Short mmCIF file of C-alpha atoms in Angstrom, two decimals:
data_model
loop_
_atom_site.label_atom_id
_atom_site.label_comp_id
_atom_site.label_asym_id
_atom_site.label_seq_id
_atom_site.Cartn_x
_atom_site.Cartn_y
_atom_site.Cartn_z
CA UNK R 1 -122.49 87.43 -13.84
CA UNK R 2 -124.43 85.51 -11.25
CA UNK R 3 -125.75 82.85 -13.41
CA UNK R 4 -121.93 82.15 -14.68
CA UNK R 5 -121.05 81.82 -10.82
CA UNK R 6 -123.96 79.04 -10.28
CA UNK R 7 -122.46 77.21 -13.04
CA UNK R 8 -118.79 76.75 -11.29
CA UNK R 9 -119.96 76.40 -7.93
CA UNK R 10 -119.28 72.75 -7.63
CA UNK R 11 -122.23 72.85 -5.02
CA UNK R 12 -124.33 74.36 -7.57
CA UNK R 13 -128.44 73.44 -7.00
CA UNK R 14 -127.66 71.15 -3.27
CA UNK R 15 -129.01 71.63 -0.31
CA UNK R 16 -128.57 69.83 2.69
CA UNK R 17 -131.96 69.19 4.75
CA UNK R 18 -132.24 66.50 7.93
CA UNK R 19 -128.80 65.65 7.11
CA UNK R 20 -129.54 64.36 3.34
CA UNK R 21 -128.98 66.28 0.18
CA UNK R 22 -131.50 67.16 -1.96
CA UNK R 23 -131.84 68.66 -5.49
CA UNK R 24 -133.46 71.93 -6.01
CA UNK R 25 -133.62 74.00 -9.42
CA UNK R 26 -135.46 76.83 -10.65
CA UNK R 27 -137.27 76.60 -13.98
CA UNK R 28 -135.95 78.92 -16.41
CA UNK R 29 -139.16 81.68 -16.78
CA UNK R 30 -139.01 80.77 -20.79
CA UNK R 31 -140.32 77.13 -20.21
CA UNK R 32 -142.21 77.57 -17.43
CA UNK R 33 -145.51 77.52 -18.82
CA UNK R 34 -144.10 74.16 -20.59
CA UNK R 35 -142.59 72.68 -17.51
CA UNK R 36 -145.25 71.08 -15.00
CA UNK R 37 -142.93 71.60 -11.96
CA UNK R 38 -143.79 75.38 -12.56
CA UNK R 39 -140.88 77.30 -10.66
CA UNK R 40 -138.96 74.76 -8.75
CA UNK R 41 -137.69 71.35 -9.26
CA UNK R 42 -137.17 69.18 -6.43
CA UNK R 43 -135.37 65.99 -5.93
CA UNK R 44 -134.34 63.78 -2.12
CA UNK R 45 -130.70 62.61 -3.37
CA UNK R 46 -130.62 59.98 -0.33
CA UNK R 47 -127.74 60.61 0.70
CA UNK R 48 -125.71 62.28 3.27
CA UNK R 49 -122.37 61.55 1.22
CA UNK R 50 -121.85 65.16 -0.22
CA UNK R 51 -119.67 63.48 -3.78
CA UNK R 52 -122.07 61.37 -4.47
CA UNK R 53 -124.64 63.83 -3.94
CA UNK R 54 -123.04 66.17 -6.89
CA UNK R 55 -122.61 63.30 -8.76
CA UNK R 56 -126.54 62.60 -8.93
CA UNK R 57 -127.07 66.30 -9.13
CA UNK R 58 -124.95 65.89 -12.43
CA UNK R 59 -127.35 64.12 -13.65
CA UNK R 60 -130.38 65.86 -13.12
CA UNK R 61 -128.67 68.91 -13.87
CA UNK R 62 -128.13 67.40 -17.36
CA UNK R 63 -131.73 65.56 -17.77
CA UNK R 64 -133.31 68.83 -16.75
CA UNK R 65 -131.55 71.14 -19.17
CA UNK R 66 -132.05 68.43 -22.07
CA UNK R 67 -135.86 68.73 -21.16
CA UNK R 68 -136.32 72.30 -21.30
CA UNK R 69 -133.47 72.58 -24.58
CA UNK R 70 -136.33 70.56 -26.44
CA UNK R 71 -139.10 72.02 -24.53
CA UNK R 72 -137.92 75.17 -26.60
CA UNK R 73 -136.75 73.67 -30.36
CA UNK R 74 -138.15 70.60 -32.20
CA UNK R 75 -135.45 68.49 -33.59
CA UNK R 76 -136.02 66.47 -37.28
CA UNK R 77 -137.51 63.00 -35.91
CA UNK R 78 -135.40 60.97 -38.45
CA UNK R 79 -132.36 62.90 -37.08
CA UNK R 80 -133.40 62.15 -33.68
CA UNK R 81 -133.41 58.38 -34.51
CA UNK R 82 -129.78 58.50 -35.59
CA UNK R 83 -128.14 60.59 -33.13
CA UNK R 84 -130.09 57.81 -31.16
CA UNK R 85 -128.57 54.88 -33.07
CA UNK R 86 -125.39 56.37 -32.41
CA UNK R 87 -125.40 57.23 -28.62
CA UNK R 88 -126.46 53.08 -28.54
CA UNK R 89 -123.57 51.39 -30.08
CA UNK R 90 -121.35 54.30 -28.73
CA UNK R 91 -122.40 53.11 -24.57
CA UNK R 92 -122.17 49.49 -25.89
CA UNK R 93 -118.42 50.58 -27.29
CA UNK R 94 -117.47 52.02 -23.39
CA UNK R 95 -118.74 48.76 -21.95
CA UNK R 96 -121.95 50.25 -21.06
CA UNK R 97 -125.95 49.07 -21.97
CA UNK R 98 -126.87 52.13 -23.57
CA UNK R 99 -130.73 53.55 -21.59
CA UNK R 100 -132.43 56.95 -21.87
CA UNK R 101 -131.29 58.78 -18.53
CA UNK R 102 -134.64 58.66 -16.94
CA UNK R 103 -133.51 54.83 -17.06
CA UNK R 104 -130.54 55.20 -16.12
CA UNK R 105 -131.94 57.49 -13.02
CA UNK R 106 -134.82 54.60 -12.02
CA UNK R 107 -133.26 51.48 -12.94
CA UNK R 108 -129.35 51.52 -12.27
CA UNK R 109 -127.88 51.26 -8.38
CA UNK R 110 -125.64 54.04 -7.17
CA UNK R 111 -122.41 52.01 -7.87
CA UNK R 112 -123.21 52.02 -11.57
CA UNK R 113 -124.28 55.11 -11.97
CA UNK R 114 -120.96 56.27 -10.03
CA UNK R 115 -119.33 53.72 -13.10
CA UNK R 116 -120.98 55.84 -15.43
CA UNK R 117 -119.81 59.19 -14.71
CA UNK R 118 -116.21 58.13 -13.40
CA UNK R 119 -115.90 56.70 -17.28
CA UNK R 120 -116.29 60.49 -18.49
CA UNK R 121 -113.84 61.84 -16.79
CA UNK R 122 -111.51 63.56 -19.05
CA UNK R 123 -114.26 63.48 -22.22
CA UNK R 124 -115.83 67.00 -23.31
CA UNK R 125 -118.78 67.54 -21.32
CA UNK R 126 -120.66 67.82 -25.12
CA UNK R 127 -118.50 64.93 -26.34
CA UNK R 128 -120.93 61.89 -27.93
CA UNK R 129 -119.01 59.88 -25.48
CA UNK R 130 -120.89 61.48 -22.64
CA UNK R 131 -124.43 61.84 -24.23
CA UNK R 132 -123.93 57.57 -24.72
CA UNK R 133 -122.76 57.12 -21.34
CA UNK R 134 -125.64 59.53 -19.24
CA UNK R 135 -128.46 58.86 -21.33
CA UNK R 136 -128.66 62.20 -22.94
CA UNK R 137 -129.95 60.98 -26.91
CA UNK R 138 -133.34 60.55 -25.99
CA UNK R 139 -135.11 57.95 -27.50
CA UNK R 140 -137.22 58.47 -31.13
CA UNK R 141 -140.78 59.21 -30.71
CA UNK R 142 -142.25 57.75 -33.05
CA UNK R 143 -145.98 57.07 -33.83
CA UNK R 144 -146.82 54.16 -34.33
CA UNK R 145 -147.65 54.82 -38.54
CA UNK R 146 -144.02 56.13 -38.58
CA UNK R 147 -142.46 53.14 -36.17
CA UNK R 148 -144.21 51.01 -39.73
CA UNK R 149 -142.65 52.66 -42.04
CA UNK R 150 -139.11 51.95 -40.30
CA UNK R 151 -140.39 48.31 -40.16
CA UNK R 152 -140.96 48.43 -43.82
CA UNK R 153 -137.72 50.07 -44.74
CA UNK R 154 -135.05 49.46 -42.12
CA UNK R 155 -136.46 46.38 -40.60
CA UNK R 156 -137.41 43.80 -42.97
CA UNK R 157 -136.43 44.79 -46.09
CA UNK R 158 -133.61 42.01 -46.34
CA UNK R 159 -136.84 39.59 -45.92
CA UNK R 160 -138.92 41.46 -48.31
CA UNK R 161 -136.17 41.29 -50.98
CA UNK R 162 -137.14 37.67 -51.64
CA UNK R 163 -140.90 38.52 -52.75
CA UNK R 164 -142.56 39.01 -55.80
CA UNK R 165 -143.71 42.75 -56.28
CA UNK R 166 -146.87 41.15 -55.81
CA UNK R 167 -146.35 39.18 -52.92
CA UNK R 168 -144.69 42.58 -51.41
CA UNK R 169 -147.43 44.18 -51.53
CA UNK R 170 -150.45 41.94 -50.32
CA UNK R 171 -147.43 41.30 -47.26
CA UNK R 172 -146.99 45.19 -47.07
CA UNK R 173 -150.89 45.08 -47.13
CA UNK R 174 -151.52 43.18 -43.89
CA UNK R 175 -149.18 44.84 -41.77
CA UNK R 176 -150.82 48.20 -42.78
CA UNK R 177 -154.13 46.91 -42.38
CA UNK R 178 -153.72 45.78 -38.26
CA UNK R 179 -151.79 49.20 -38.07
CA UNK R 180 -155.44 51.24 -39.25
CA UNK R 181 -157.05 49.18 -37.22
CA UNK R 182 -155.25 50.03 -34.08
CA UNK R 183 -155.41 53.41 -35.15
CA UNK R 184 -158.81 54.14 -35.37
CA UNK R 185 -159.47 51.76 -32.07
CA UNK R 186 -157.20 53.93 -29.85
CA UNK R 187 -154.82 56.84 -32.12
CA UNK R 188 -151.88 57.10 -34.00
CA UNK R 189 -149.63 57.04 -30.63
CA UNK R 190 -145.57 56.98 -29.82
CA UNK R 191 -144.40 53.43 -29.67
CA UNK R 192 -143.43 54.38 -26.15
CA UNK R 193 -146.81 54.85 -24.53
CA UNK R 194 -149.09 52.31 -26.44
CA UNK R 195 -149.91 50.57 -22.78
CA UNK R 196 -151.97 47.45 -22.23
CA UNK R 197 -154.94 49.34 -21.82
CA UNK R 198 -154.55 49.51 -25.58
CA UNK R 199 -153.57 46.61 -26.79
CA UNK R 200 -156.55 45.10 -24.92
CA UNK R 201 -158.95 47.86 -27.04
CA UNK R 202 -157.60 45.63 -30.06
CA UNK R 203 -158.21 42.76 -29.15
CA UNK R 204 -161.71 43.15 -27.91
CA UNK R 205 -162.29 44.38 -31.11
CA UNK R 206 -161.33 41.14 -33.12
CA UNK R 207 -163.10 39.51 -29.92
CA UNK R 208 -166.23 41.02 -30.76
CA UNK R 209 -165.61 40.20 -35.15
CA UNK R 210 -165.12 36.63 -33.90
CA UNK R 211 -167.07 35.52 -31.13
CA UNK R 212 -169.91 38.36 -30.97
CA UNK R 213 -172.12 38.35 -27.75
CA UNK R 214 -175.25 36.90 -29.75
CA UNK R 215 -175.31 36.18 -33.02
CA UNK R 216 -172.56 34.13 -35.75
CA UNK R 217 -169.12 35.91 -36.00
CA UNK R 218 -168.22 37.72 -39.20
CA UNK R 219 -164.36 36.71 -38.84
CA UNK R 220 -162.31 33.55 -37.68
CA UNK R 221 -159.85 33.18 -35.10
CA UNK R 222 -156.78 32.83 -36.94
CA UNK R 223 -157.76 36.36 -39.02
CA UNK R 224 -157.71 37.92 -35.26
CA UNK R 225 -154.31 35.79 -34.61
CA UNK R 226 -153.21 37.23 -37.30
CA UNK R 227 -153.24 40.78 -36.64
CA UNK R 228 -152.23 40.74 -32.97
CA UNK R 229 -149.90 38.85 -33.71
CA UNK R 230 -148.49 41.99 -36.96
CA UNK R 231 -148.69 44.07 -34.08
CA UNK R 232 -147.00 42.10 -31.36
CA UNK R 233 -144.22 41.54 -34.59
CA UNK R 234 -144.19 44.93 -34.87
CA UNK R 235 -143.96 46.10 -31.57
CA UNK R 236 -140.70 43.74 -30.20
CA UNK R 237 -138.85 44.23 -33.73
CA UNK R 238 -139.05 48.43 -33.65
CA UNK R 239 -137.93 48.61 -29.97
CA UNK R 240 -135.17 45.01 -30.55
CA UNK R 241 -134.03 47.67 -33.52
CA UNK R 242 -133.45 50.80 -31.67
CA UNK R 243 -131.04 48.70 -29.14
CA UNK R 244 -134.12 47.32 -26.21
CA UNK R 245 -134.89 44.00 -26.63
CA UNK R 246 -135.86 43.99 -23.30
CA UNK R 247 -138.92 46.42 -23.55
CA UNK R 248 -142.10 44.91 -22.24
CA UNK R 249 -144.56 43.96 -25.18
CA UNK R 250 -147.98 45.10 -24.98
CA UNK R 251 -149.62 42.67 -27.27
CA UNK R 252 -148.19 39.43 -25.73
CA UNK R 253 -150.13 36.33 -24.99
CA UNK R 254 -153.01 38.32 -26.61
CA UNK R 255 -155.02 35.82 -28.73
CA UNK R 256 -157.62 33.74 -29.63
CA UNK R 257 -158.70 29.94 -29.33
CA UNK R 258 -158.55 28.11 -32.97
CA UNK R 259 -160.23 24.65 -32.86
CA UNK R 260 -161.10 25.07 -36.18
CA UNK R 261 -158.51 24.95 -38.43
CA UNK R 262 -159.29 22.42 -41.15
CA UNK R 263 -158.02 22.90 -44.81
CA UNK R 264 -160.10 23.53 -47.54
CA UNK R 265 -162.64 20.12 -48.30
CA UNK R 266 -160.99 18.95 -51.86
CA UNK R 267 -163.70 19.00 -54.72
CA UNK R 268 -165.12 15.41 -54.79
CA UNK R 269 -164.01 13.47 -57.38
CA UNK R 270 -167.88 12.80 -59.54
CA UNK R 271 -167.73 16.88 -58.74
CA UNK R 272 -164.70 17.01 -60.68
CA UNK R 273 -165.70 14.69 -62.86
CA UNK R 274 -169.33 15.37 -63.63
CA UNK R 275 -169.07 19.44 -63.10
CA UNK R 276 -165.93 21.16 -64.06
CA UNK R 277 -164.78 18.71 -66.82
CA UNK R 278 -168.08 18.32 -68.27
CA UNK R 279 -167.93 19.60 -71.96
CA UNK R 280 -167.94 23.60 -72.17
CA UNK R 281 -167.86 24.57 -68.27
CA UNK R 282 -164.81 26.41 -68.82
CA UNK R 283 -165.73 27.92 -72.06
CA UNK R 284 -166.07 31.20 -71.06
CA UNK R 285 -163.05 31.66 -68.93
CA UNK R 286 -159.67 32.88 -70.95
CA UNK R 287 -157.53 30.41 -72.22
CA UNK R 288 -155.09 30.81 -69.32
CA UNK R 289 -157.53 31.13 -66.60
CA UNK R 290 -158.77 27.96 -68.34
CA UNK R 291 -155.61 26.28 -68.00
CA UNK R 292 -154.68 27.03 -64.54
CA UNK R 293 -157.85 26.17 -63.16
CA UNK R 294 -157.59 22.46 -64.94
CA UNK R 295 -154.23 22.04 -63.53
CA UNK R 296 -155.45 23.47 -60.82
CA UNK R 297 -158.00 19.97 -60.17
CA UNK R 298 -155.72 17.67 -61.48
CA UNK R 299 -152.69 18.18 -59.63
CA UNK R 300 -153.84 20.12 -56.29
CA UNK R 301 -151.20 22.86 -56.55
CA UNK R 302 -152.19 26.42 -55.56
CA UNK R 303 -153.12 28.44 -58.04
CA UNK R 304 -150.84 30.78 -57.57
CA UNK R 305 -147.87 28.03 -57.70
CA UNK R 306 -149.27 27.35 -61.84
CA UNK R 307 -149.47 30.76 -62.71
CA UNK R 308 -145.93 32.10 -61.79
CA UNK R 309 -144.81 28.27 -63.48
CA UNK R 310 -142.09 29.63 -66.37
CA UNK R 311 -140.42 27.54 -69.25
CA UNK R 312 -137.14 26.45 -66.96
CA UNK R 313 -139.37 24.19 -64.46
CA UNK R 314 -141.89 22.87 -66.91
CA UNK R 315 -140.51 19.51 -67.67
CA UNK R 316 -142.50 18.24 -70.87
CA UNK R 317 -139.30 16.25 -72.35
CA UNK R 318 -138.19 14.00 -69.42
CA UNK R 319 -139.40 10.47 -68.79
CA UNK R 320 -142.15 11.68 -66.06
CA UNK R 321 -143.33 14.62 -67.02
CA UNK R 322 -143.30 17.37 -64.31
CA UNK R 323 -143.21 20.46 -63.07
CA UNK R 324 -141.22 21.93 -60.14
CA UNK R 325 -142.38 24.31 -57.55
CA UNK R 326 -140.05 26.07 -56.17
CA UNK R 327 -138.35 29.89 -55.39
CA UNK R 328 -137.57 32.18 -58.08
CA UNK R 329 -134.09 32.78 -56.66
CA UNK R 330 -133.23 35.70 -59.95
CA UNK R 331 -132.35 39.08 -58.00
CA UNK R 332 -134.54 40.75 -61.08
CA UNK R 333 -137.42 38.63 -60.51
CA UNK R 334 -137.59 36.59 -57.19
CA UNK R 335 -140.71 34.71 -56.05
CA UNK R 336 -140.99 32.84 -52.30
CA UNK R 337 -142.72 29.74 -51.75
CA UNK R 338 -145.22 29.28 -49.20
CA UNK R 339 -143.98 27.23 -46.99
CA UNK R 340 -140.33 24.84 -47.26
CA UNK R 341 -142.77 21.89 -47.40
CA UNK R 342 -144.03 23.33 -50.53
CA UNK R 343 -140.93 22.91 -52.61
CA UNK R 344 -141.83 19.78 -54.67
CA UNK R 345 -141.73 18.09 -57.97
CA UNK R 346 -145.16 17.27 -59.68
CA UNK R 347 -146.22 14.91 -61.72
CA UNK R 348 -147.72 15.85 -65.77
CA UNK R 349 -150.35 13.42 -66.34
CA UNK R 350 -154.34 13.09 -68.19
CA UNK R 351 -156.17 16.94 -68.20
CA UNK R 352 -152.90 18.43 -66.92
CA UNK R 353 -150.07 17.10 -69.22
CA UNK R 354 -152.27 18.62 -72.12
CA UNK R 355 -153.02 21.58 -70.28
CA UNK R 356 -149.17 22.12 -70.08
CA UNK R 357 -148.65 20.88 -73.63
CA UNK R 358 -150.63 23.96 -74.45
CA UNK R 359 -149.38 26.19 -72.42
CA UNK R 360 -145.52 25.27 -72.36
CA UNK R 361 -143.67 28.76 -71.18
CA UNK R 362 -146.50 28.54 -68.38
CA UNK R 363 -149.30 31.67 -67.40
CA UNK R 364 -147.96 34.99 -68.28
CA UNK R 365 -151.07 36.78 -68.12
CA UNK R 366 -151.34 35.71 -64.52
CA UNK R 367 -147.82 36.00 -63.44
CA UNK R 368 -147.27 37.66 -60.23
CA UNK R 369 -151.33 38.51 -60.80
CA UNK R 370 -152.50 36.11 -57.48
CA UNK R 371 -155.82 38.60 -57.26
CA UNK R 372 -156.37 38.96 -60.47
CA UNK R 373 -156.46 35.11 -61.12
CA UNK R 374 -158.64 34.15 -57.83
CA UNK R 375 -161.10 36.91 -59.30
CA UNK R 376 -162.06 35.97 -62.45
CA UNK R 377 -161.87 31.77 -61.66
CA UNK R 378 -163.97 32.36 -58.57
CA UNK R 379 -166.66 34.34 -60.59
CA UNK R 380 -167.10 31.97 -63.02
CA UNK R 381 -167.18 29.56 -60.72
CA UNK R 382 -169.97 30.98 -58.43
CA UNK R 383 -171.35 32.54 -62.20
CA UNK R 384 -171.83 28.59 -63.36
CA UNK R 385 -172.43 26.96 -59.92
CA UNK R 386 -169.03 25.23 -60.22
CA UNK R 387 -168.57 24.81 -56.43
CA UNK R 388 -169.73 22.07 -54.64
CA UNK R 389 -173.14 22.99 -51.90
#
């Protein structure tokens, strides 16, 4: 009966000391071993006004109730994430930016806190609207490995739809590697607990690979920048997805100087003539790989672009025979082109024209199999010394 009467006491947990109110509450025995405040919770409310003290007390009371409940029971992470997203939407629909209770109490002025409380008058104490406005839905604690799954499945799903299966696989693998490095160096920790020190540890790892204190590096600055960029983007997009675009990014402004941005030098003309186009130089390559290699040296197209051409973009009967390098927009068989400037028409002359006369439907063996194509061609070129030294 005593506890029930306490719950209805308008001044419950309020104590007046030195003219100012304090919040003082006993920690339940059941969770005392889990709450580092041990026996009592004590908070100075910094007000001598009883009405304001009651309002702020209600916030602390609700926060403690939620904390102690969470210490005693667990909740499915996906369910927590869904509740959290709904809370954000409800808070915004009622004219408030959603914040967890702890952030409301530390970041907002008392006047705004009072406005939040006043807007809940007339709502049931356990209603979703009250939870949303008073920040009672906790931010989901996804570990970075889980955040990457959310990133792939929810955040960038629309971006991936225009990529071919192989493009999607390679795109995901690069970001997975960045996260794997983070986990190996730091740990698989919750996103909200990642610190600048954690980010600096990853930056130091790549710095030591790019510019070791002694000897040459085994990784380029562009590799380090790409990996730091992957983590920076994951962090910012994840919190923007949750409704916190202002979340400070621990990976911000961590990059490497890349002054050696050079495109791969082209094969010298005499090398192409005397080595690659020499009789029998490509004879041991299979017919499609040989055709792609010959078209590559003649047109300058990327091997992956050539491998993914199809009958509809190979124009042998036009006044000027040519190929069209363009995205595949078929939703059943999509493929992206690397950059907008890469969309182009390429005239076919000489050896390249002869290649496409033999392969008017393209190279189905290597469609969306760029890795296998590169492996086959590189192996042959190295074995037969066809790369310029």
